[in-house]
PDB file of C-alpha atoms in Angstrom:
ATOM      1  CA  MET A  20       0.033   0.112  -0.145  1.00 49.00           C
ATOM      2  CA  LYS A  21       1.225   3.157  -0.877  1.00 52.00           C
ATOM      3  CA  PRO A  22       2.095   6.244   1.651  1.00 54.00           C
ATOM      4  CA  GLU A  23       0.060   8.438   0.500  1.00 51.00           C
ATOM      5  CA  ASN A  24      -2.695   6.085   0.689  1.00 49.00           C
ATOM      6  CA  TYR A  25      -2.246   4.573   3.731  1.00 51.00           C
ATOM      7  CA  ILE A  26      -5.594   6.568   5.869  1.00 57.00           C
ATOM      8  CA  VAL A  27      -5.889   5.524   9.137  1.00 63.00           C
ATOM      9  CA  ILE A  28      -9.398   3.610   8.530  1.00 69.00           C
ATOM     10  CA  ARG A  29      -8.597   2.563   5.573  1.00 66.00           C
ATOM     11  CA  GLY A  30      -5.522   0.514   6.720  1.00 68.00           C
ATOM     12  CA  ASP A  31      -7.124  -0.763   9.907  1.00 71.00           C
ATOM     13  CA  VAL A  32      -9.751  -2.096   7.401  1.00 73.00           C
ATOM     14  CA  TRP A  33      -7.042  -3.247   4.884  1.00 72.00           C
ATOM     15  CA  MET A  34      -5.318  -5.361   7.425  1.00 76.00           C
ATOM     16  CA  VAL A  35      -8.377  -6.913   9.048  1.00 79.00           C
ATOM     17  CA  LEU A  36      -9.460  -8.242   5.822  1.00 80.00           C
ATOM     18  CA  HIS A  37      -6.335  -9.692   4.894  1.00 82.00           C
ATOM     19  CA  PHE A  38      -6.829 -12.552   7.006  1.00 85.00           C
ATOM     20  CA  PRO A  39     -10.059 -13.994   5.927  1.00 87.00           C
ATOM     21  CA  PHE A  40      -8.440 -13.226   2.727  1.00 88.00           C
ATOM     22  CA  HIS A  41      -5.754 -15.433   2.671  1.00 89.00           C
ATOM     23  CA  LEU A  42      -8.032 -17.897   4.846  1.00 90.00           C
ATOM     24  CA  ALA A  43      -9.971 -18.264   1.930  1.00 90.00           C
ATOM     25  CA  LEU A  44      -7.226 -18.063  -0.760  1.00 90.00           C
ATOM     26  CA  ILE A  45      -5.693 -21.377   1.005  1.00 92.00           C
ATOM     27  CA  LEU A  46      -8.805 -22.963   0.915  1.00 90.00           C
ATOM     28  CA  LEU A  47      -9.442 -22.317  -2.670  1.00 92.00           C
ATOM     29  CA  VAL A  48      -5.796 -23.729  -3.676  1.00 92.00           C
ATOM     30  CA  GLU A  49      -6.361 -26.781  -1.678  1.00 91.00           C
ATOM     31  CA  GLY A  50      -9.781 -26.751  -3.055  1.00 89.00           C
ATOM     32  CA  ALA A  51      -8.522 -26.551  -6.306  1.00 91.00           C
ATOM     33  CA  ALA A  52      -5.353 -29.754  -5.749  1.00 90.00           C
ATOM     34  CA  GLN A  53      -8.397 -31.600  -4.285  1.00 88.00           C
ATOM     35  CA  PHE A  54     -10.723 -31.543  -7.418  1.00 87.00           C
ATOM     36  CA  ILE A  55      -7.272 -32.356  -9.909  1.00 88.00           C
ATOM     37  CA  LEU A  56      -7.454 -35.826  -7.888  1.00 89.00           C
ATOM     38  CA  TRP A  57     -11.135 -36.120  -7.946  1.00 86.00           C
ATOM     39  CA  ARG A  58     -11.359 -35.676 -11.987  1.00 86.00           C
ATOM     40  CA  LYS A  59      -8.759 -38.127 -12.640  1.00 89.00           C
ATOM     41  CA  VAL A  60     -10.615 -40.527  -9.995  1.00 90.00           C
ATOM     42  CA  VAL A  61     -13.848 -39.973 -11.427  1.00 87.00           C
ATOM     43  CA  GLU A  62     -12.626 -40.728 -15.128  1.00 90.00           C
ATOM     44  CA  ILE A  63     -10.894 -44.049 -13.612  1.00 92.00           C
ATOM     45  CA  PHE A  64     -14.462 -44.997 -12.406  1.00 90.00           C
ATOM     46  CA  GLY A  65     -16.114 -44.100 -15.729  1.00 89.00           C
ATOM     47  CA  VAL A  66     -13.646 -46.754 -17.279  1.00 92.00           C
ATOM     48  CA  ILE A  67     -13.957 -49.563 -14.335  1.00 93.00           C
ATOM     49  CA  ASN A  68     -17.645 -48.882 -14.892  1.00 91.00           C
ATOM     50  CA  GLY A  69     -17.794 -49.822 -18.434  1.00 92.00           C
ATOM     51  CA  ASP A  70     -15.912 -52.818 -18.070  1.00 92.00           C
ATOM     52  CA  PHE A  71     -18.629 -53.925 -15.240  1.00 91.00           C
ATOM     53  CA  THR A  72     -20.999 -53.362 -18.078  1.00 90.00           C
ATOM     54  CA  LYS A  73     -19.504 -55.226 -20.644  1.00 90.00           C
ATOM     55  CA  ALA A  74     -19.172 -58.458 -18.304  1.00 88.00           C
ATOM     56  CA  ARG A  75     -22.883 -58.188 -17.094  1.00 86.00           C
ATOM     57  CA  LYS A  76     -23.987 -58.269 -20.725  1.00 85.00           C
ATOM     58  CA  SER A  77     -21.432 -61.097 -21.306  1.00 81.00           C
ATOM     59  CA  PRO A  78     -22.513 -63.695 -23.817  1.00 76.00           C
ATOM     60  CA  THR A  79     -19.959 -66.326 -22.723  1.00 74.00           C
ATOM     61  CA  VAL A  80     -20.932 -66.364 -19.389  1.00 77.00           C
ATOM     62  CA  GLY A  81     -23.306 -69.159 -18.357  1.00 78.00           C
ATOM     63  CA  THR A  82     -22.489 -70.569 -14.852  1.00 84.00           C
ATOM     64  CA  ASN A  83     -21.684 -69.381 -11.527  1.00 85.00           C
ATOM     65  CA  LEU A  84     -18.382 -70.428 -11.893  1.00 87.00           C
ATOM     66  CA  GLU A  85     -17.643 -68.683 -15.334  1.00 88.00           C
ATOM     67  CA  VAL A  86     -19.321 -65.452 -13.461  1.00 89.00           C
ATOM     68  CA  SER A  87     -16.696 -65.265 -10.625  1.00 89.00           C
ATOM     69  CA  GLU A  88     -14.140 -65.994 -12.734  1.00 91.00           C
ATOM     70  CA  LEU A  89     -15.001 -63.138 -15.234  1.00 91.00           C
ATOM     71  CA  TYR A  90     -15.307 -60.545 -12.209  1.00 93.00           C
ATOM     72  CA  SER A  91     -11.562 -62.266 -10.485  1.00 92.00           C
ATOM     73  CA  ASN A  92     -10.007 -61.277 -13.970  1.00 92.00           C
ATOM     74  CA  LEU A  93     -11.799 -58.444 -14.120  1.00 94.00           C
ATOM     75  CA  THR A  94     -10.447 -57.119 -10.411  1.00 94.00           C
ATOM     76  CA  ASN A  95      -7.076 -58.809 -10.605  1.00 94.00           C
ATOM     77  CA  LYS A  96      -6.453 -56.376 -13.838  1.00 93.00           C
ATOM     78  CA  ILE A  97      -7.529 -53.276 -11.852  1.00 94.00           C
ATOM     79  CA  PHE A  98      -5.569 -54.386  -8.543  1.00 93.00           C
ATOM     80  CA  ASN A  99      -2.566 -54.679 -11.174  1.00 93.00           C
ATOM     81  CA  THR A 100      -2.931 -51.710 -11.898  1.00 92.00           C
ATOM     82  CA  TYR A 101      -4.415 -49.834  -8.942  1.00 92.00           C
ATOM     83  CA  PRO A 102      -2.915 -51.972  -6.170  1.00 93.00           C
ATOM     84  CA  PRO A 103      -4.806 -52.169  -2.805  1.00 91.00           C
ATOM     85  CA  LYS A 104      -3.133 -50.442   0.156  1.00 88.00           C
ATOM     86  CA  PHE A 105      -5.386 -52.897   2.682  1.00 86.00           C
ATOM     87  CA  VAL A 106      -5.151 -56.368   2.641  1.00 89.00           C
ATOM     88  CA  ARG A 107      -8.766 -56.422   4.112  1.00 87.00           C
ATOM     89  CA  THR A 108      -9.816 -54.806   0.420  1.00 89.00           C
ATOM     90  CA  ILE A 109      -8.012 -58.434  -1.432  1.00 91.00           C
ATOM     91  CA  LYS A 110     -10.352 -60.345   1.447  1.00 91.00           C
ATOM     92  CA  GLU A 111     -13.621 -58.916   1.021  1.00 90.00           C
ATOM     93  CA  ALA A 112     -13.398 -59.058  -2.850  1.00 92.00           C
ATOM     94  CA  GLN A 113     -12.558 -63.095  -2.203  1.00 93.00           C
ATOM     95  CA  THR A 114     -15.594 -62.955   0.050  1.00 92.00           C
ATOM     96  CA  VAL A 115     -17.301 -61.569  -3.110  1.00 92.00           C
ATOM     97  CA  PHE A 116     -15.999 -64.183  -5.434  1.00 92.00           C
ATOM     98  CA  HIS A 117     -17.115 -67.236  -3.078  1.00 91.00           C
ATOM     99  CA  ASN A 118     -20.791 -65.498  -3.038  1.00 91.00           C
ATOM    100  CA  ILE A 119     -21.143 -65.093  -6.390  1.00 90.00           C
ATOM    101  CA  ARG A 120     -20.053 -68.994  -7.172  1.00 89.00           C
ATOM    102  CA  ASN A 121     -22.677 -69.698  -4.142  1.00 88.00           C
ATOM    103  CA  SER A 122     -25.626 -67.942  -5.339  1.00 86.00           C
ATOM    104  CA  SER A 123     -28.182 -68.530  -7.846  1.00 84.00           C
ATOM    105  CA  PHE A 124     -26.893 -67.721 -11.621  1.00 83.00           C
ATOM    106  CA  GLY A 125     -28.445 -64.255 -12.162  1.00 81.00           C
ATOM    107  CA  SER A 126     -30.417 -64.186  -9.199  1.00 86.00           C
ATOM    108  CA  PRO A 127     -30.956 -60.690  -7.558  1.00 88.00           C
ATOM    109  CA  SER A 128     -28.236 -61.823  -4.863  1.00 89.00           C
ATOM    110  CA  GLN A 129     -25.528 -62.527  -7.357  1.00 88.00           C
ATOM    111  CA  THR A 130     -26.222 -59.061  -8.892  1.00 89.00           C
ATOM    112  CA  LYS A 131     -25.928 -57.187  -5.315  1.00 90.00           C
ATOM    113  CA  GLU A 132     -22.483 -58.871  -5.007  1.00 90.00           C
ATOM    114  CA  VAL A 133     -21.458 -57.787  -8.218  1.00 91.00           C
ATOM    115  CA  ASP A 134     -22.834 -54.437  -6.914  1.00 90.00           C
ATOM    116  CA  THR A 135     -20.541 -54.578  -3.530  1.00 90.00           C
ATOM    117  CA  LEU A 136     -17.662 -55.815  -5.714  1.00 92.00           C
ATOM    118  CA  PHE A 137     -17.744 -52.588  -7.657  1.00 91.00           C
ATOM    119  CA  ARG A 138     -18.047 -50.742  -4.272  1.00 88.00           C
ATOM    120  CA  ILE A 139     -15.132 -52.278  -2.574  1.00 90.00           C
ATOM    121  CA  ILE A 140     -13.077 -51.729  -6.022  1.00 92.00           C
ATOM    122  CA  GLN A 141     -14.434 -47.799  -5.765  1.00 88.00           C
ATOM    123  CA  ASP A 142     -12.857 -47.848  -2.091  1.00 86.00           C
ATOM    124  CA  SER A 143      -9.847 -49.398  -2.970  1.00 89.00           C
ATOM    125  CA  ILE A 144      -8.725 -46.708  -5.772  1.00 91.00           C
ATOM    126  CA  PHE A 145      -9.781 -43.511  -3.181  1.00 87.00           C
ATOM    127  CA  CYS A 146      -7.468 -45.064  -0.903  1.00 86.00           C
ATOM    128  CA  ASN A 147      -4.787 -45.467  -3.588  1.00 88.00           C
ATOM    129  CA  PHE A 148      -5.480 -41.994  -4.244  1.00 86.00           C
ATOM    130  CA  ASP A 149      -5.303 -41.223  -0.438  1.00 82.00           C
ATOM    131  CA  ILE A 150      -8.502 -39.690   0.038  1.00 78.00           C
ATOM    132  CA  GLU A 151     -10.170 -41.455   2.796  1.00 69.00           C
ATOM    133  CA  ALA A 152     -13.293 -40.685   4.330  1.00 63.00           C
ATOM    134  CA  PRO A 153     -13.589 -40.060   8.371  1.00 61.00           C
ATOM    135  CA  ILE A 154     -15.430 -42.584  10.016  1.00 56.00           C
ATOM    136  CA  ILE A 155     -16.651 -42.079  13.613  1.00 47.00           C
ATOM    137  CA  ASP A 156     -18.235 -45.337  13.965  1.00 51.00           C
ATOM    138  CA  ARG A 157     -15.890 -48.129  13.271  1.00 44.00           C
ATOM    139  CA  SER A 158     -17.681 -51.022  13.177  1.00 50.00           C
ATOM    140  CA  LEU A 159     -19.080 -49.482  10.063  1.00 48.00           C
ATOM    141  CA  LEU A 160     -15.389 -49.691   8.421  1.00 51.00           C
ATOM    142  CA  LYS A 161     -15.565 -52.837   6.493  1.00 55.00           C
ATOM    143  CA  ASP A 162     -19.209 -52.220   4.963  1.00 61.00           C
ATOM    144  CA  PRO A 163     -18.352 -50.932   1.097  1.00 62.00           C
ATOM    145  CA  ASP A 164     -21.325 -49.175   1.049  1.00 66.00           C
ATOM    146  CA  GLU A 165     -20.832 -47.091   4.000  1.00 70.00           C
ATOM    147  CA  GLU A 166     -17.163 -45.998   2.901  1.00 71.00           C
ATOM    148  CA  TRP A 167     -18.712 -45.146  -0.598  1.00 71.00           C
ATOM    149  CA  LYS A 168     -21.057 -42.852   1.504  1.00 76.00           C
ATOM    150  CA  GLY A 169     -18.380 -41.312   3.343  1.00 77.00           C
ATOM    151  CA  ASN A 170     -15.809 -40.532   0.106  1.00 78.00           C
ATOM    152  CA  ILE A 171     -19.075 -38.844  -1.156  1.00 82.00           C
ATOM    153  CA  ASN A 172     -20.191 -36.526   1.835  1.00 84.00           C
ATOM    154  CA  THR A 173     -15.944 -36.033   1.619  1.00 84.00           C
ATOM    155  CA  PHE A 174     -16.413 -35.212  -2.199  1.00 86.00           C
ATOM    156  CA  MET A 175     -19.644 -32.664  -1.734  1.00 89.00           C
ATOM    157  CA  LEU A 176     -17.669 -31.388   1.219  1.00 89.00           C
ATOM    158  CA  VAL A 177     -14.766 -30.070  -0.903  1.00 89.00           C
ATOM    159  CA  PHE A 178     -17.062 -28.740  -3.288  1.00 92.00           C
ATOM    160  CA  ILE A 179     -18.855 -26.841  -1.014  1.00 93.00           C
ATOM    161  CA  TYR A 180     -15.739 -24.830   0.784  1.00 91.00           C
ATOM    162  CA  PHE A 181     -14.312 -24.787  -2.666  1.00 93.00           C
ATOM    163  CA  PHE A 182     -17.017 -22.617  -4.510  1.00 95.00           C
ATOM    164  CA  ILE A 183     -17.428 -20.864  -1.041  1.00 94.00           C
ATOM    165  CA  ALA A 184     -13.921 -20.010  -1.027  1.00 94.00           C
ATOM    166  CA  SER A 185     -13.497 -18.675  -4.471  1.00 94.00           C
ATOM    167  CA  GLY A 186     -16.313 -16.548  -3.800  1.00 94.00           C
ATOM    168  CA  ILE A 187     -15.221 -15.125  -0.825  1.00 93.00           C
ATOM    169  CA  THR A 188     -11.656 -14.868  -2.718  1.00 93.00           C
ATOM    170  CA  LEU A 189     -13.308 -12.594  -5.208  1.00 92.00           C
ATOM    171  CA  MET A 190     -14.903 -10.574  -3.057  1.00 91.00           C
ATOM    172  CA  MET A 191     -11.834  -9.812  -0.484  1.00 89.00           C
ATOM    173  CA  LEU A 192      -9.947  -8.639  -3.451  1.00 86.00           C
ATOM    174  CA  SER A 193     -12.390  -6.353  -4.456  1.00 85.00           C
ATOM    175  CA  LEU A 194     -12.880  -4.849  -0.995  1.00 84.00           C
ATOM    176  CA  LEU A 195      -9.281  -4.602  -0.511  1.00 83.00           C
ATOM    177  CA  LYS A 196      -8.645  -2.743  -3.950  1.00 79.00           C
ATOM    178  CA  ALA A 197     -11.737  -0.806  -2.539  1.00 77.00           C
ATOM    179  CA  THR A 198      -9.688   0.084   0.946  1.00 79.00           C
ATOM    180  CA  ILE A 199      -6.564   1.378  -1.096  1.00 74.00           C
ATOM    181  CA  GLN A 200      -8.449   3.068  -4.034  1.00 72.00           C
ATOM    182  CA  PRO A 201      -7.622   7.185  -3.660  1.00 69.00           C
ATOM    183  CA  ASN A 202     -10.547   8.407  -5.000  1.00 72.00           C
ATOM    184  CA  LEU A 203     -13.909   5.762  -5.503  1.00 72.00           C
ATOM    185  CA  ASP A 204     -15.786   7.077  -8.597  1.00 76.00           C
ATOM    186  CA  LYS A 205     -19.239   5.970  -9.825  1.00 80.00           C
ATOM    187  CA  ARG A 206     -17.160   3.559 -12.190  1.00 79.00           C
ATOM    188  CA  ASN A 207     -15.159   1.725  -9.435  1.00 79.00           C
ATOM    189  CA  LEU A 208     -18.200   1.241  -7.455  1.00 83.00           C
ATOM    190  CA  ILE A 209     -19.841  -0.146 -10.338  1.00 83.00           C
ATOM    191  CA  ARG A 210     -16.509  -2.482 -10.786  1.00 84.00           C
ATOM    192  CA  ILE A 211     -16.553  -3.360  -7.153  1.00 85.00           C
ATOM    193  CA  ALA A 212     -20.329  -4.173  -6.980  1.00 88.00           C
ATOM    194  CA  ILE A 213     -20.172  -6.250 -10.133  1.00 88.00           C
ATOM    195  CA  HIS A 214     -17.139  -8.212  -8.466  1.00 88.00           C
ATOM    196  CA  CYS A 215     -19.352  -8.673  -5.565  1.00 90.00           C
ATOM    197  CA  MET A 216     -21.803 -10.381  -7.305  1.00 92.00           C
ATOM    198  CA  CYS A 217     -19.190 -13.036  -9.135  1.00 92.00           C
ATOM    199  CA  GLY A 218     -18.112 -13.747  -5.694  1.00 93.00           C
ATOM    200  CA  ILE A 219     -21.705 -14.368  -4.546  1.00 93.00           C
ATOM    201  CA  VAL A 220     -23.045 -16.231  -7.428  1.00 94.00           C
ATOM    202  CA  LEU A 221     -19.798 -18.803  -7.255  1.00 93.00           C
ATOM    203  CA  ALA A 222     -20.422 -19.439  -3.656  1.00 94.00           C
ATOM    204  CA  ALA A 223     -24.275 -19.741  -4.245  1.00 94.00           C
ATOM    205  CA  LEU A 224     -22.854 -22.572  -6.372  1.00 93.00           C
ATOM    206  CA  ALA A 225     -22.073 -24.775  -3.370  1.00 93.00           C
ATOM    207  CA  SER A 226     -25.861 -25.670  -3.036  1.00 92.00           C
ATOM    208  CA  SER A 227     -25.915 -26.979  -6.222  1.00 92.00           C
ATOM    209  CA  ILE A 228     -24.521 -30.285  -5.198  1.00 90.00           C
ATOM    210  CA  LYS A 229     -27.462 -31.379  -3.001  1.00 86.00           C
ATOM    211  CA  THR A 230     -29.279 -31.605  -6.314  1.00 89.00           C
ATOM    212  CA  GLY A 231     -28.737 -34.131  -9.058  1.00 86.00           C
ATOM    213  CA  VAL A 232     -27.872 -31.883 -11.813  1.00 90.00           C
ATOM    214  CA  GLY A 233     -25.184 -29.974  -9.378  1.00 88.00           C
ATOM    215  CA  LEU A 234     -23.826 -33.658  -8.578  1.00 86.00           C
ATOM    216  CA  ILE A 235     -23.224 -34.113 -12.460  1.00 88.00           C
ATOM    217  CA  TYR A 236     -21.507 -30.679 -12.368  1.00 91.00           C
ATOM    218  CA  ALA A 237     -19.387 -31.515  -9.638  1.00 89.00           C
ATOM    219  CA  GLN A 238     -17.989 -34.504 -11.581  1.00 86.00           C
ATOM    220  CA  SER A 239     -17.529 -32.843 -14.521  1.00 87.00           C
ATOM    221  CA  THR A 240     -14.607 -31.117 -16.124  1.00 87.00           C
ATOM    222  CA  TRP A 241     -16.192 -27.263 -15.739  1.00 90.00           C
ATOM    223  CA  VAL A 242     -15.492 -27.157 -12.242  1.00 91.00           C
ATOM    224  CA  LEU A 243     -11.965 -25.470 -12.355  1.00 91.00           C
ATOM    225  CA  PRO A 244     -12.519 -23.519 -15.193  1.00 92.00           C
ATOM    226  CA  THR A 245     -15.763 -22.222 -14.362  1.00 93.00           C
ATOM    227  CA  VAL A 246     -13.600 -20.479 -11.649  1.00 93.00           C
ATOM    228  CA  ALA A 247     -11.037 -19.773 -13.761  1.00 92.00           C
ATOM    229  CA  LEU A 248     -13.127 -17.853 -16.017  1.00 93.00           C
ATOM    230  CA  SER A 249     -14.987 -15.852 -13.168  1.00 91.00           C
ATOM    231  CA  PHE A 250     -11.647 -14.813 -12.240  1.00 90.00           C
ATOM    232  CA  ALA A 251     -10.492 -14.147 -15.511  1.00 91.00           C
ATOM    233  CA  PHE A 252     -13.428 -11.765 -16.152  1.00 89.00           C
ATOM    234  CA  ALA A 253     -13.393  -9.697 -12.718  1.00 85.00           C
ATOM    235  CA  MET A 254      -9.538  -9.112 -13.812  1.00 83.00           C
ATOM    236  CA  ALA A 255     -10.525  -8.607 -17.298  1.00 85.00           C
ATOM    237  CA  LEU A 256     -13.312  -5.763 -15.957  1.00 80.00           C
ATOM    238  CA  THR A 257     -10.773  -4.270 -13.848  1.00 76.00           C
ATOM    239  CA  HIS A 258      -9.159  -2.879 -16.719  1.00 73.00           C
ATOM    240  CA  ILE A 259     -11.432  -2.512 -19.266  1.00 73.00           C
ATOM    241  CA  PRO A 260     -12.477   1.764 -19.164  1.00 68.00           C
ATOM    242  CA  MET A 261     -15.723   2.339 -18.323  1.00 58.00           C
ATOM    243  CA  PRO A 262     -17.876   5.500 -19.374  1.00 57.00           C
ATOM    244  CA  TYR A 263     -18.856   8.310 -16.943  1.00 50.00           C
TER     245      TYR A 263
END
């Protein structure tokens, strides 16, 4: 801040706003790093889901033993690429193969076992990328469905704090600039208002994760570009001359 612009009240406001600004900025950067990891995991899940779909429709499978062997080979292929971090993951998968062999061919129980195997693989990949959900009840730790719900809740939490932090960061940038602006004319006030509106919209996007459309959007490639384009628009607006 230039000494000539350092008015006592504005200087105090500038220093007070700096802490929440840096806190929001840290959450923004950390959220971006998490979303890069999540995007990679989502892409892997897409490939695995396609493999499981093909396995379900395989015309060469006609017995329980063949079904078990098919999914065993598929699981081994995935685990060779993304090795499990825990021995219990392999034991859980072996239990599923045993249950598939001992269930009626094409029965709902067999289908449920296949879905359980898919969850086990998903949880293993989450752990492979060091994404682990905090589970308060340790008795639920061996339940793949509970682990999956915990990971999804973590994903939703990251989405929420990322967009709220993005919105706060954008608004704080504008307010910090206002505190060091010697003369706030109409043009500057309009810019500040637009910046704050963009920040509010970004923060409001956090609530969309509770909807089906929002969850689809959160798994798309548009999460980081949305924030980047918002900041680019704000920067461009700062340098575009505005008529009186």
